[in-house]
Amino acid sequence: MDLEPIYAGEGQNVTPDDFRKHGRQVVDWIADYLENVEKYPVLSQVESGDIRRRLPASPPLHNEPFDKMLADVNEILLPGITHWQSPNFFAYYPSNNSGPSILGDLIASGLGIQGMLWSTSPACTELETLVLDWLVEAMGLPGSFRSTGAGGGVIQDSASSASLCALLAARERATGFQSNRTGIDRPLTAYASSQAHSSIEKAMMISGLGADNLRLIELDDQFRMRPDALQAAIESDLAAGKTPCFVCAAVGTTSTGAVDPLPEIGPICRKHGLWLHVDGAMAGTAAICPEFRTILQGLEWADSYCFNPHKWMLVNFDCDCFFVADRTSLIKTLSILPEYLKNKATESGAVIDYRDWQIPLGRRFRSLKLWFVLRYFGLDGLRSMVRYHVSLARQFASWVEASDDFEIAAPVVLNLVCFRHRGGDEVNQRIMDRLNQSGELYLTHTKLDGRLTLRMSIGQTNTELSHVQRAWDRIASAAHQGN
Ligand code: PLP
């Protein structure tokens, strides 16, 4: 063995050979899991406290064999897993995954670097900048988001963090970059549609703007933000002496997948000097296909944009791509340089230090898994995945439309179908509970116009027509079962 012991004590050293042996076991374990994932109930069926009760109350004093740990994963933890990687997972929005992504992430763990500064691992920063520039090209995003101009991209953990960073930059820009120093000295307001994700309200809470200063703008009949209502809300706040500073438009709202009209929202923001952030968390991936890029029409008005490869682009959680058109405002908002982080590369001004583009200091090497996915599948592979999921959603919607019992509840834009039984909320709730308890598939709901609505969200890597067909059969038969 050519490594020094990591821990003193008999049997506690991890030799390279031990690591190889257990590493192979784990890779086999993951391959077996993914191969057999359909065997498990999609929604975990355990009761609260079941998992904890089966585990020791205190940590082990002495080392335990690795095989025992893996056995406990199988026997104790697996029953408490909801299987997001099951092709029968149709809940929320997907968090899909792929072999190259898992392996890229494993290499990132093996390297164990922390990429807060360019100098703490130049490859971490430079690969991230490159891969995000690749995506600008691959998805037809505005050229202003490229790092070679005034903008650039950064990987955040989640869309929530991206929106918070955007809101903070908006706050700073609107206050002449003073509120970071002296606190907010004027009443700032922000705007999003009443269907915006709750992370926008949370960002208002965290940023100090206050959730009550978020105006929830009314919708049109397709659940999209109404630009005339946005304009009116801004004007009313201006008349009341407030300072409007931020608009979040959604490209693919969480409830229905509605796309807010950027070509009309953009000019309103520009006219009043508001920061426009576009949240494309799930739907944004579709822009990899030229024919779906209409969803991003008007994105050139945006100051910032984010989408999550960890939702629908085969990259395992976590990976949110956040782009800004003017990186200076973001960096001015989030930069702080204590003595212990000073270094020559930073002082030269020639490098990106991504710690200045996010809330935490430390950061993982997330671009590695994204890079692996882009290279392994190529744009063609990702495009065919997106097209397939969209066509499955359209197929599912056609079955709903042809049914006497169910109706479509919102326009089907991409891979989400909102639908409901005509019998009302109780019937829909009963259908959903019955299906989820069966373990055969997992569906979740939303409320539209006050009515409980089921969501069929199609985006797991291995979902095929047979899964969607079976889901529809189960839904239809659950509707026919009595109370
Ligand atoms: N924005 C939208 C439109 C979403 O649909 C979601 C989650 O589904 C989020 C934001 C939150 O995503 P994250 O978990 O990456 O913060």
PDB file of C-alpha atoms in Angstrom, residues 79-368:
ATOM      1  CA  PRO A  79     -38.074   1.702   1.461  1.00  0.00           C
ATOM      2  CA  GLY A  80     -37.832   5.391   2.376  1.00  0.00           C
ATOM      3  CA  ILE A  81     -36.857   6.482  -1.120  1.00  0.00           C
ATOM      4  CA  THR A  82     -39.301   8.061  -3.546  1.00  0.00           C
ATOM      5  CA  HIS A  83     -37.949   6.973  -6.885  1.00  0.00           C
ATOM      6  CA  TRP A  84     -37.413  10.113  -8.941  1.00  0.00           C
ATOM      7  CA  GLN A  85     -35.507   8.008 -11.460  1.00  0.00           C
ATOM      8  CA  SER A  86     -38.434   5.694 -12.077  1.00  0.00           C
ATOM      9  CA  PRO A  87     -39.882   6.047 -15.573  1.00  0.00           C
ATOM     10  CA  ASN A  88     -43.258   6.080 -13.792  1.00  0.00           C
ATOM     11  CA  PHE A  89     -42.399   9.292 -11.927  1.00  0.00           C
ATOM     12  CA  PHE A  90     -44.740  11.984 -13.267  1.00  0.00           C
ATOM     13  CA  ALA A  91     -44.862  14.259 -10.206  1.00  0.00           C
ATOM     14  CA  TYR A  92     -43.724  17.905  -9.766  1.00  0.00           C
ATOM     15  CA  TYR A  93     -41.155  18.581 -12.448  1.00  0.00           C
ATOM     16  CA  PRO A  94     -38.593  15.881 -13.236  1.00  0.00           C
ATOM     17  CA  SER A  95     -35.100  15.756 -11.793  1.00  0.00           C
ATOM     18  CA  ASN A  96     -33.698  13.485 -14.426  1.00  0.00           C
ATOM     19  CA  ASN A  97     -30.320  11.901 -14.557  1.00  0.00           C
ATOM     20  CA  SER A  98     -27.873   9.887 -16.643  1.00  0.00           C
ATOM     21  CA  GLY A  99     -24.816   7.652 -16.319  1.00  0.00           C
ATOM     22  CA  PRO A 100     -22.321  10.216 -17.682  1.00  0.00           C
ATOM     23  CA  SER A 101     -23.626  12.812 -15.253  1.00  0.00           C
ATOM     24  CA  ILE A 102     -23.308  10.491 -12.241  1.00  0.00           C
ATOM     25  CA  LEU A 103     -19.772   9.576 -13.284  1.00  0.00           C
ATOM     26  CA  GLY A 104     -18.794  13.196 -13.906  1.00  0.00           C
ATOM     27  CA  ASP A 105     -20.056  14.014 -10.426  1.00  0.00           C
ATOM     28  CA  LEU A 106     -18.086  11.100  -9.020  1.00  0.00           C
ATOM     29  CA  ILE A 107     -14.896  12.460 -10.553  1.00  0.00           C
ATOM     30  CA  ALA A 108     -15.724  15.861  -9.066  1.00  0.00           C
ATOM     31  CA  SER A 109     -16.045  14.147  -5.662  1.00  0.00           C
ATOM     32  CA  GLY A 110     -12.816  12.277  -6.233  1.00  0.00           C
ATOM     33  CA  LEU A 111     -10.944  15.434  -7.124  1.00  0.00           C
ATOM     34  CA  GLY A 112     -12.484  17.005  -4.038  1.00  0.00           C
ATOM     35  CA  ILE A 113     -11.663  20.526  -5.115  1.00  0.00           C
ATOM     36  CA  GLN A 114     -13.337  23.685  -3.964  1.00  0.00           C
ATOM     37  CA  GLY A 115     -13.516  26.199  -6.791  1.00  0.00           C
ATOM     38  CA  MET A 116     -14.271  29.466  -4.985  1.00  0.00           C
ATOM     39  CA  LEU A 117     -11.431  31.274  -6.772  1.00  0.00           C
ATOM     40  CA  TRP A 118      -9.893  30.775 -10.197  1.00  0.00           C
ATOM     41  CA  SER A 119      -6.609  30.021  -8.433  1.00  0.00           C
ATOM     42  CA  THR A 120      -8.118  27.313  -6.211  1.00  0.00           C
ATOM     43  CA  SER A 121      -8.591  25.208  -9.374  1.00  0.00           C
ATOM     44  CA  PRO A 122      -8.343  27.043 -12.688  1.00  0.00           C
ATOM     45  CA  ALA A 123      -9.908  24.123 -14.571  1.00  0.00           C
ATOM     46  CA  CYS A 124     -13.069  24.327 -12.461  1.00  0.00           C
ATOM     47  CA  THR A 125     -13.632  27.958 -13.379  1.00  0.00           C
ATOM     48  CA  GLU A 126     -12.529  27.776 -16.993  1.00  0.00           C
ATOM     49  CA  LEU A 127     -14.549  24.668 -17.829  1.00  0.00           C
ATOM     50  CA  GLU A 128     -17.639  26.233 -16.262  1.00  0.00           C
ATOM     51  CA  THR A 129     -17.235  29.443 -18.268  1.00  0.00           C
ATOM     52  CA  LEU A 130     -16.686  27.482 -21.464  1.00  0.00           C
ATOM     53  CA  VAL A 131     -19.609  25.102 -20.994  1.00  0.00           C
ATOM     54  CA  LEU A 132     -21.984  27.968 -20.251  1.00  0.00           C
ATOM     55  CA  ASP A 133     -20.768  29.766 -23.377  1.00  0.00           C
ATOM     56  CA  TRP A 134     -21.420  26.523 -25.280  1.00  0.00           C
ATOM     57  CA  LEU A 135     -24.997  26.581 -24.012  1.00  0.00           C
ATOM     58  CA  VAL A 136     -25.508  30.153 -25.216  1.00  0.00           C
ATOM     59  CA  GLU A 137     -24.711  28.895 -28.694  1.00  0.00           C
ATOM     60  CA  ALA A 138     -26.470  25.532 -28.391  1.00  0.00           C
ATOM     61  CA  MET A 139     -29.730  27.047 -27.124  1.00  0.00           C
ATOM     62  CA  GLY A 140     -29.786  30.206 -29.220  1.00  0.00           C
ATOM     63  CA  LEU A 141     -29.562  32.422 -26.109  1.00  0.00           C
ATOM     64  CA  PRO A 142     -28.822  36.138 -26.555  1.00  0.00           C
ATOM     65  CA  GLY A 143     -25.144  36.827 -27.278  1.00  0.00           C
ATOM     66  CA  SER A 144     -25.091  39.262 -24.338  1.00  0.00           C
ATOM     67  CA  PHE A 145     -24.977  36.221 -22.003  1.00  0.00           C
ATOM     68  CA  ARG A 146     -21.590  35.154 -23.337  1.00  0.00           C
ATOM     69  CA  SER A 147     -18.579  35.593 -21.092  1.00  0.00           C
ATOM     70  CA  THR A 148     -16.626  37.006 -24.017  1.00  0.00           C
ATOM     71  CA  GLY A 149     -18.778  40.145 -23.882  1.00  0.00           C
ATOM     72  CA  ALA A 150     -20.142  42.029 -20.891  1.00  0.00           C
ATOM     73  CA  GLY A 151     -22.130  39.094 -19.508  1.00  0.00           C
ATOM     74  CA  GLY A 152     -21.528  35.487 -18.626  1.00  0.00           C
ATOM     75  CA  GLY A 153     -22.870  32.338 -17.049  1.00  0.00           C
ATOM     76  CA  VAL A 154     -22.350  30.616 -13.726  1.00  0.00           C
ATOM     77  CA  ILE A 155     -23.648  27.362 -12.255  1.00  0.00           C
ATOM     78  CA  GLN A 156     -25.773  27.786  -9.134  1.00  0.00           C
ATOM     79  CA  ASP A 157     -27.177  25.035  -6.957  1.00  0.00           C
ATOM     80  CA  SER A 158     -30.774  25.878  -7.813  1.00  0.00           C
ATOM     81  CA  ALA A 159     -33.109  28.260  -9.604  1.00  0.00           C
ATOM     82  CA  SER A 160     -34.029  29.665  -6.190  1.00  0.00           C
ATOM     83  CA  SER A 161     -30.439  30.813  -5.662  1.00  0.00           C
ATOM     84  CA  ALA A 162     -30.272  32.239  -9.177  1.00  0.00           C
ATOM     85  CA  SER A 163     -33.429  34.292  -8.618  1.00  0.00           C
ATOM     86  CA  LEU A 164     -32.140  35.514  -5.277  1.00  0.00           C
ATOM     87  CA  CYS A 165     -28.839  36.646  -6.853  1.00  0.00           C
ATOM     88  CA  ALA A 166     -30.786  38.411  -9.610  1.00  0.00           C
ATOM     89  CA  LEU A 167     -33.019  40.161  -7.089  1.00  0.00           C
ATOM     90  CA  LEU A 168     -30.036  41.270  -4.998  1.00  0.00           C
ATOM     91  CA  ALA A 169     -28.326  42.698  -8.093  1.00  0.00           C
ATOM     92  CA  ALA A 170     -31.579  44.470  -9.009  1.00  0.00           C
ATOM     93  CA  ARG A 171     -31.807  45.912  -5.500  1.00  0.00           C
ATOM     94  CA  GLU A 172     -28.245  47.179  -5.679  1.00  0.00           C
ATOM     95  CA  ARG A 173     -28.610  48.644  -9.150  1.00  0.00           C
ATOM     96  CA  ALA A 174     -31.769  50.463  -8.129  1.00  0.00           C
ATOM     97  CA  THR A 175     -30.107  51.976  -5.070  1.00  0.00           C
ATOM     98  CA  GLY A 176     -26.827  53.019  -6.664  1.00  0.00           C
ATOM     99  CA  PHE A 177     -25.088  50.011  -5.022  1.00  0.00           C
ATOM    100  CA  GLN A 178     -25.639  51.546  -1.589  1.00  0.00           C
ATOM    101  CA  SER A 179     -28.086  49.214   0.110  1.00  0.00           C
ATOM    102  CA  ASN A 180     -25.409  46.550   0.637  1.00  0.00           C
ATOM    103  CA  ARG A 181     -23.557  49.083   2.764  1.00  0.00           C
ATOM    104  CA  THR A 182     -26.158  51.184   4.482  1.00  0.00           C
ATOM    105  CA  GLY A 183     -29.316  49.112   4.210  1.00  0.00           C
ATOM    106  CA  ILE A 184     -32.368  49.722   2.054  1.00  0.00           C
ATOM    107  CA  ASP A 185     -33.263  53.408   2.259  1.00  0.00           C
ATOM    108  CA  ARG A 186     -36.370  53.423   0.057  1.00  0.00           C
ATOM    109  CA  PRO A 187     -39.455  51.257  -0.496  1.00  0.00           C
ATOM    110  CA  LEU A 188     -38.504  48.857  -3.309  1.00  0.00           C
ATOM    111  CA  THR A 189     -41.093  46.800  -5.155  1.00  0.00           C
ATOM    112  CA  ALA A 190     -40.901  43.738  -7.395  1.00  0.00           C
ATOM    113  CA  TYR A 191     -43.301  41.995  -9.783  1.00  0.00           C
ATOM    114  CA  ALA A 192     -44.042  38.441 -10.867  1.00  0.00           C
ATOM    115  CA  SER A 193     -47.137  36.669 -12.091  1.00  0.00           C
ATOM    116  CA  SER A 194     -49.465  35.113  -9.567  1.00  0.00           C
ATOM    117  CA  GLN A 195     -48.200  31.761 -10.917  1.00  0.00           C
ATOM    118  CA  ALA A 196     -44.521  32.537 -10.268  1.00  0.00           C
ATOM    119  CA  HIS A 197     -42.592  29.985  -8.246  1.00  0.00           C
ATOM    120  CA  SER A 198     -42.574  30.475  -4.474  1.00  0.00           C
ATOM    121  CA  SER A 199     -38.794  30.981  -4.621  1.00  0.00           C
ATOM    122  CA  ILE A 200     -39.456  34.555  -5.824  1.00  0.00           C
ATOM    123  CA  GLU A 201     -41.430  35.359  -2.688  1.00  0.00           C
ATOM    124  CA  LYS A 202     -38.714  33.685  -0.642  1.00  0.00           C
ATOM    125  CA  ALA A 203     -36.078  35.825  -2.368  1.00  0.00           C
ATOM    126  CA  MET A 204     -38.108  38.898  -1.360  1.00  0.00           C
ATOM    127  CA  MET A 205     -38.037  37.696   2.242  1.00  0.00           C
ATOM    128  CA  ILE A 206     -34.305  37.020   2.240  1.00  0.00           C
ATOM    129  CA  SER A 207     -33.259  40.153   0.344  1.00  0.00           C
ATOM    130  CA  GLY A 208     -34.927  42.471   2.820  1.00  0.00           C
ATOM    131  CA  LEU A 209     -37.368  43.818   0.211  1.00  0.00           C
ATOM    132  CA  GLY A 210     -40.175  42.084   2.062  1.00  0.00           C
ATOM    133  CA  ALA A 211     -42.700  39.625   0.671  1.00  0.00           C
ATOM    134  CA  ASP A 212     -45.480  42.231   0.871  1.00  0.00           C
ATOM    135  CA  ASN A 213     -43.617  44.308  -1.703  1.00  0.00           C
ATOM    136  CA  LEU A 214     -43.931  41.583  -4.321  1.00  0.00           C
ATOM    137  CA  ARG A 215     -46.844  42.380  -6.609  1.00  0.00           C
ATOM    138  CA  LEU A 216     -48.503  39.299  -8.023  1.00  0.00           C
ATOM    139  CA  ILE A 217     -49.652  40.290 -11.487  1.00  0.00           C
ATOM    140  CA  GLU A 218     -52.900  38.972 -12.923  1.00  0.00           C
ATOM    141  CA  LEU A 219     -52.990  36.340 -15.628  1.00  0.00           C
ATOM    142  CA  ASP A 220     -54.547  36.040 -19.031  1.00  0.00           C
ATOM    143  CA  ASP A 221     -56.764  33.088 -19.908  1.00  0.00           C
ATOM    144  CA  GLN A 222     -53.685  30.945 -20.561  1.00  0.00           C
ATOM    145  CA  PHE A 223     -52.148  31.556 -17.111  1.00  0.00           C
ATOM    146  CA  ARG A 224     -49.530  34.014 -18.485  1.00  0.00           C
ATOM    147  CA  MET A 225     -48.612  37.340 -16.921  1.00  0.00           C
ATOM    148  CA  ARG A 226     -50.670  40.212 -18.352  1.00  0.00           C
ATOM    149  CA  PRO A 227     -48.306  42.975 -19.547  1.00  0.00           C
ATOM    150  CA  ASP A 228     -50.996  45.660 -19.197  1.00  0.00           C
ATOM    151  CA  ALA A 229     -51.501  44.652 -15.557  1.00  0.00           C
ATOM    152  CA  LEU A 230     -47.743  44.738 -14.995  1.00  0.00           C
ATOM    153  CA  GLN A 231     -47.546  48.229 -16.463  1.00  0.00           C
ATOM    154  CA  ALA A 232     -50.449  49.391 -14.293  1.00  0.00           C
ATOM    155  CA  ALA A 233     -48.903  47.939 -11.128  1.00  0.00           C
ATOM    156  CA  ILE A 234     -45.566  49.644 -11.779  1.00  0.00           C
ATOM    157  CA  GLU A 235     -47.256  52.962 -12.450  1.00  0.00           C
ATOM    158  CA  SER A 236     -49.368  52.704  -9.346  1.00  0.00           C
ATOM    159  CA  ASP A 237     -46.270  52.035  -7.221  1.00  0.00           C
ATOM    160  CA  LEU A 238     -44.405  54.930  -8.822  1.00  0.00           C
ATOM    161  CA  ALA A 239     -47.341  57.200  -8.092  1.00  0.00           C
ATOM    162  CA  ALA A 240     -47.240  56.033  -4.466  1.00  0.00           C
ATOM    163  CA  GLY A 241     -43.555  56.991  -4.184  1.00  0.00           C
ATOM    164  CA  LYS A 242     -42.158  53.449  -4.351  1.00  0.00           C
ATOM    165  CA  THR A 243     -39.139  52.357  -6.365  1.00  0.00           C
ATOM    166  CA  PRO A 244     -39.963  49.420  -8.663  1.00  0.00           C
ATOM    167  CA  CYS A 245     -36.762  47.456  -9.273  1.00  0.00           C
ATOM    168  CA  PHE A 246     -37.340  43.868 -10.394  1.00  0.00           C
ATOM    169  CA  VAL A 247     -39.591  41.740 -12.577  1.00  0.00           C
ATOM    170  CA  CYS A 248     -39.441  37.963 -12.711  1.00  0.00           C
ATOM    171  CA  ALA A 249     -41.056  36.462 -15.807  1.00  0.00           C
ATOM    172  CA  ALA A 250     -41.449  32.697 -16.075  1.00  0.00           C
ATOM    173  CA  VAL A 251     -40.746  30.586 -19.098  1.00  0.00           C
ATOM    174  CA  GLY A 252     -42.695  27.561 -17.983  1.00  0.00           C
ATOM    175  CA  THR A 253     -44.505  28.259 -14.713  1.00  0.00           C
ATOM    176  CA  THR A 254     -44.497  25.463 -12.169  1.00  0.00           C
ATOM    177  CA  SER A 255     -48.251  24.921 -12.120  1.00  0.00           C
ATOM    178  CA  THR A 256     -49.015  24.872 -15.851  1.00  0.00           C
ATOM    179  CA  GLY A 257     -45.848  25.489 -17.885  1.00  0.00           C
ATOM    180  CA  ALA A 258     -47.208  28.842 -19.096  1.00  0.00           C
ATOM    181  CA  VAL A 259     -44.749  31.174 -20.811  1.00  0.00           C
ATOM    182  CA  ASP A 260     -44.974  34.837 -19.836  1.00  0.00           C
ATOM    183  CA  PRO A 261     -44.853  37.154 -22.883  1.00  0.00           C
ATOM    184  CA  LEU A 262     -41.281  38.445 -22.820  1.00  0.00           C
ATOM    185  CA  PRO A 263     -41.581  40.566 -25.999  1.00  0.00           C
ATOM    186  CA  GLU A 264     -44.140  42.758 -24.210  1.00  0.00           C
ATOM    187  CA  ILE A 265     -42.743  42.514 -20.673  1.00  0.00           C
ATOM    188  CA  GLY A 266     -39.199  43.407 -21.793  1.00  0.00           C
ATOM    189  CA  PRO A 267     -39.946  46.919 -23.109  1.00  0.00           C
ATOM    190  CA  ILE A 268     -41.952  47.752 -19.961  1.00  0.00           C
ATOM    191  CA  CYS A 269     -38.970  46.810 -17.802  1.00  0.00           C
ATOM    192  CA  ARG A 270     -36.588  48.763 -20.014  1.00  0.00           C
ATOM    193  CA  LYS A 271     -38.791  51.853 -19.988  1.00  0.00           C
ATOM    194  CA  HIS A 272     -38.859  51.938 -16.187  1.00  0.00           C
ATOM    195  CA  GLY A 273     -35.286  50.730 -15.665  1.00  0.00           C
ATOM    196  CA  LEU A 274     -36.347  47.476 -13.919  1.00  0.00           C
ATOM    197  CA  TRP A 275     -34.175  44.392 -13.797  1.00  0.00           C
ATOM    198  CA  LEU A 276     -35.828  41.611 -15.805  1.00  0.00           C
ATOM    199  CA  HIS A 277     -35.062  38.094 -14.602  1.00  0.00           C
ATOM    200  CA  VAL A 278     -36.423  35.168 -16.609  1.00  0.00           C
ATOM    201  CA  ASP A 279     -36.988  31.903 -14.754  1.00  0.00           C
ATOM    202  CA  GLY A 280     -36.905  28.968 -17.171  1.00  0.00           C
ATOM    203  CA  ALA A 281     -36.133  26.364 -14.518  1.00  0.00           C
ATOM    204  CA  MET A 282     -37.745  23.390 -16.224  1.00  0.00           C
ATOM    205  CA  ALA A 283     -38.886  24.516 -19.676  1.00  0.00           C
ATOM    206  CA  GLY A 284     -35.622  26.263 -20.541  1.00  0.00           C
ATOM    207  CA  THR A 285     -34.047  22.958 -21.588  1.00  0.00           C
ATOM    208  CA  ALA A 286     -36.427  22.808 -24.556  1.00  0.00           C
ATOM    209  CA  ALA A 287     -34.486  25.633 -26.223  1.00  0.00           C
ATOM    210  CA  ILE A 288     -31.883  23.049 -27.131  1.00  0.00           C
ATOM    211  CA  CYS A 289     -34.319  22.260 -29.984  1.00  0.00           C
ATOM    212  CA  PRO A 290     -34.574  25.084 -32.521  1.00  0.00           C
ATOM    213  CA  GLU A 291     -38.303  24.471 -33.015  1.00  0.00           C
ATOM    214  CA  PHE A 292     -39.040  25.184 -29.313  1.00  0.00           C
ATOM    215  CA  ARG A 293     -37.036  28.412 -29.092  1.00  0.00           C
ATOM    216  CA  THR A 294     -40.174  30.475 -29.507  1.00  0.00           C
ATOM    217  CA  ILE A 295     -40.574  30.084 -25.723  1.00  0.00           C
ATOM    218  CA  LEU A 296     -37.519  32.318 -25.311  1.00  0.00           C
ATOM    219  CA  GLN A 297     -38.630  34.999 -27.738  1.00  0.00           C
ATOM    220  CA  GLY A 298     -37.860  38.355 -26.164  1.00  0.00           C
ATOM    221  CA  LEU A 299     -35.104  36.977 -23.903  1.00  0.00           C
ATOM    222  CA  GLU A 300     -32.785  39.655 -25.321  1.00  0.00           C
ATOM    223  CA  TRP A 301     -34.625  42.094 -22.993  1.00  0.00           C
ATOM    224  CA  ALA A 302     -33.549  40.128 -19.934  1.00  0.00           C
ATOM    225  CA  ASP A 303     -30.858  41.159 -17.487  1.00  0.00           C
ATOM    226  CA  SER A 304     -30.649  37.588 -16.269  1.00  0.00           C
ATOM    227  CA  TYR A 305     -31.958  34.134 -17.066  1.00  0.00           C
ATOM    228  CA  CYS A 306     -31.768  30.718 -15.490  1.00  0.00           C
ATOM    229  CA  PHE A 307     -32.698  27.154 -16.294  1.00  0.00           C
ATOM    230  CA  ASN A 308     -31.987  23.851 -14.569  1.00  0.00           C
ATOM    231  CA  PRO A 309     -30.140  21.090 -16.423  1.00  0.00           C
ATOM    232  CA  HIS A 310     -30.904  19.143 -13.220  1.00  0.00           C
ATOM    233  CA  LYS A 311     -34.553  19.099 -14.130  1.00  0.00           C
ATOM    234  CA  TRP A 312     -34.769  18.005 -17.737  1.00  0.00           C
ATOM    235  CA  MET A 313     -31.291  17.858 -19.265  1.00  0.00           C
ATOM    236  CA  LEU A 314     -29.957  14.548 -17.883  1.00  0.00           C
ATOM    237  CA  VAL A 315     -27.712  16.218 -15.290  1.00  0.00           C
ATOM    238  CA  ASN A 316     -28.193  15.007 -11.752  1.00  0.00           C
ATOM    239  CA  PHE A 317     -29.136  17.457  -9.027  1.00  0.00           C
ATOM    240  CA  ASP A 318     -27.770  20.078  -8.471  1.00  0.00           C
ATOM    241  CA  CYS A 319     -27.110  22.222 -11.523  1.00  0.00           C
ATOM    242  CA  ASP A 320     -28.765  25.518 -12.404  1.00  0.00           C
ATOM    243  CA  CYS A 321     -27.315  27.642 -15.216  1.00  0.00           C
ATOM    244  CA  PHE A 322     -27.596  31.346 -14.472  1.00  0.00           C
ATOM    245  CA  PHE A 323     -26.739  33.918 -17.134  1.00  0.00           C
ATOM    246  CA  VAL A 324     -26.387  37.687 -16.797  1.00  0.00           C
ATOM    247  CA  ALA A 325     -26.128  40.274 -19.546  1.00  0.00           C
ATOM    248  CA  ASP A 326     -23.963  42.569 -17.397  1.00  0.00           C
ATOM    249  CA  ARG A 327     -21.733  40.719 -14.981  1.00  0.00           C
ATOM    250  CA  THR A 328     -20.465  43.938 -13.407  1.00  0.00           C
ATOM    251  CA  SER A 329     -23.725  44.563 -11.535  1.00  0.00           C
ATOM    252  CA  LEU A 330     -23.796  41.015 -10.189  1.00  0.00           C
ATOM    253  CA  ILE A 331     -20.156  41.050  -9.123  1.00  0.00           C
ATOM    254  CA  LYS A 332     -20.469  44.490  -7.533  1.00  0.00           C
ATOM    255  CA  THR A 333     -23.415  43.138  -5.562  1.00  0.00           C
ATOM    256  CA  LEU A 334     -21.847  39.920  -4.292  1.00  0.00           C
ATOM    257  CA  SER A 335     -18.105  40.585  -4.159  1.00  0.00           C
ATOM    258  CA  ILE A 336     -16.207  40.830  -0.913  1.00  0.00           C
ATOM    259  CA  LEU A 337     -12.477  40.251  -0.615  1.00  0.00           C
ATOM    260  CA  PRO A 338     -11.012  39.456   2.790  1.00  0.00           C
ATOM    261  CA  GLU A 339      -7.258  39.355   3.187  1.00  0.00           C
ATOM    262  CA  TYR A 340      -7.073  35.556   3.277  1.00  0.00           C
ATOM    263  CA  LEU A 341      -8.575  35.240  -0.206  1.00  0.00           C
ATOM    264  CA  LYS A 342      -6.269  37.754  -1.891  1.00  0.00           C
ATOM    265  CA  ASN A 343      -4.070  36.311  -4.612  1.00  0.00           C
ATOM    266  CA  LYS A 344      -2.170  37.460  -7.668  1.00  0.00           C
ATOM    267  CA  ALA A 345      -4.631  36.095 -10.240  1.00  0.00           C
ATOM    268  CA  THR A 346      -7.556  37.935  -8.637  1.00  0.00           C
ATOM    269  CA  GLU A 347      -5.539  41.118  -8.369  1.00  0.00           C
ATOM    270  CA  SER A 348      -4.598  40.906 -12.060  1.00  0.00           C
ATOM    271  CA  GLY A 349      -8.286  41.270 -12.949  1.00  0.00           C
ATOM    272  CA  ALA A 350      -7.765  38.735 -15.732  1.00  0.00           C
ATOM    273  CA  VAL A 351      -9.711  35.831 -14.182  1.00  0.00           C
ATOM    274  CA  ILE A 352     -13.230  34.995 -13.065  1.00  0.00           C
ATOM    275  CA  ASP A 353     -13.664  34.220  -9.368  1.00  0.00           C
ATOM    276  CA  TYR A 354     -17.084  32.596  -9.229  1.00  0.00           C
ATOM    277  CA  ARG A 355     -17.420  33.197  -5.475  1.00  0.00           C
ATOM    278  CA  ASP A 356     -18.402  36.730  -6.579  1.00  0.00           C
ATOM    279  CA  TRP A 357     -21.326  35.363  -8.624  1.00  0.00           C
ATOM    280  CA  GLN A 358     -23.145  33.427  -5.893  1.00  0.00           C
ATOM    281  CA  ILE A 359     -24.204  33.500  -2.227  1.00  0.00           C
ATOM    282  CA  PRO A 360     -21.816  30.942  -0.670  1.00  0.00           C
ATOM    283  CA  LEU A 361     -18.072  31.197  -0.866  1.00  0.00           C
ATOM    284  CA  GLY A 362     -17.314  27.547  -1.603  1.00  0.00           C
ATOM    285  CA  ARG A 363     -18.415  25.733  -4.714  1.00  0.00           C
ATOM    286  CA  ARG A 364     -18.344  22.268  -6.218  1.00  0.00           C
ATOM    287  CA  PHE A 365     -16.991  21.307  -9.629  1.00  0.00           C
ATOM    288  CA  ARG A 366     -20.486  21.067 -11.134  1.00  0.00           C
ATOM    289  CA  SER A 367     -19.522  21.828 -14.712  1.00  0.00           C
ATOM    290  CA  LEU A 368     -17.828  18.441 -14.965  1.00  0.00           C
TER     291      LEU A 368
END
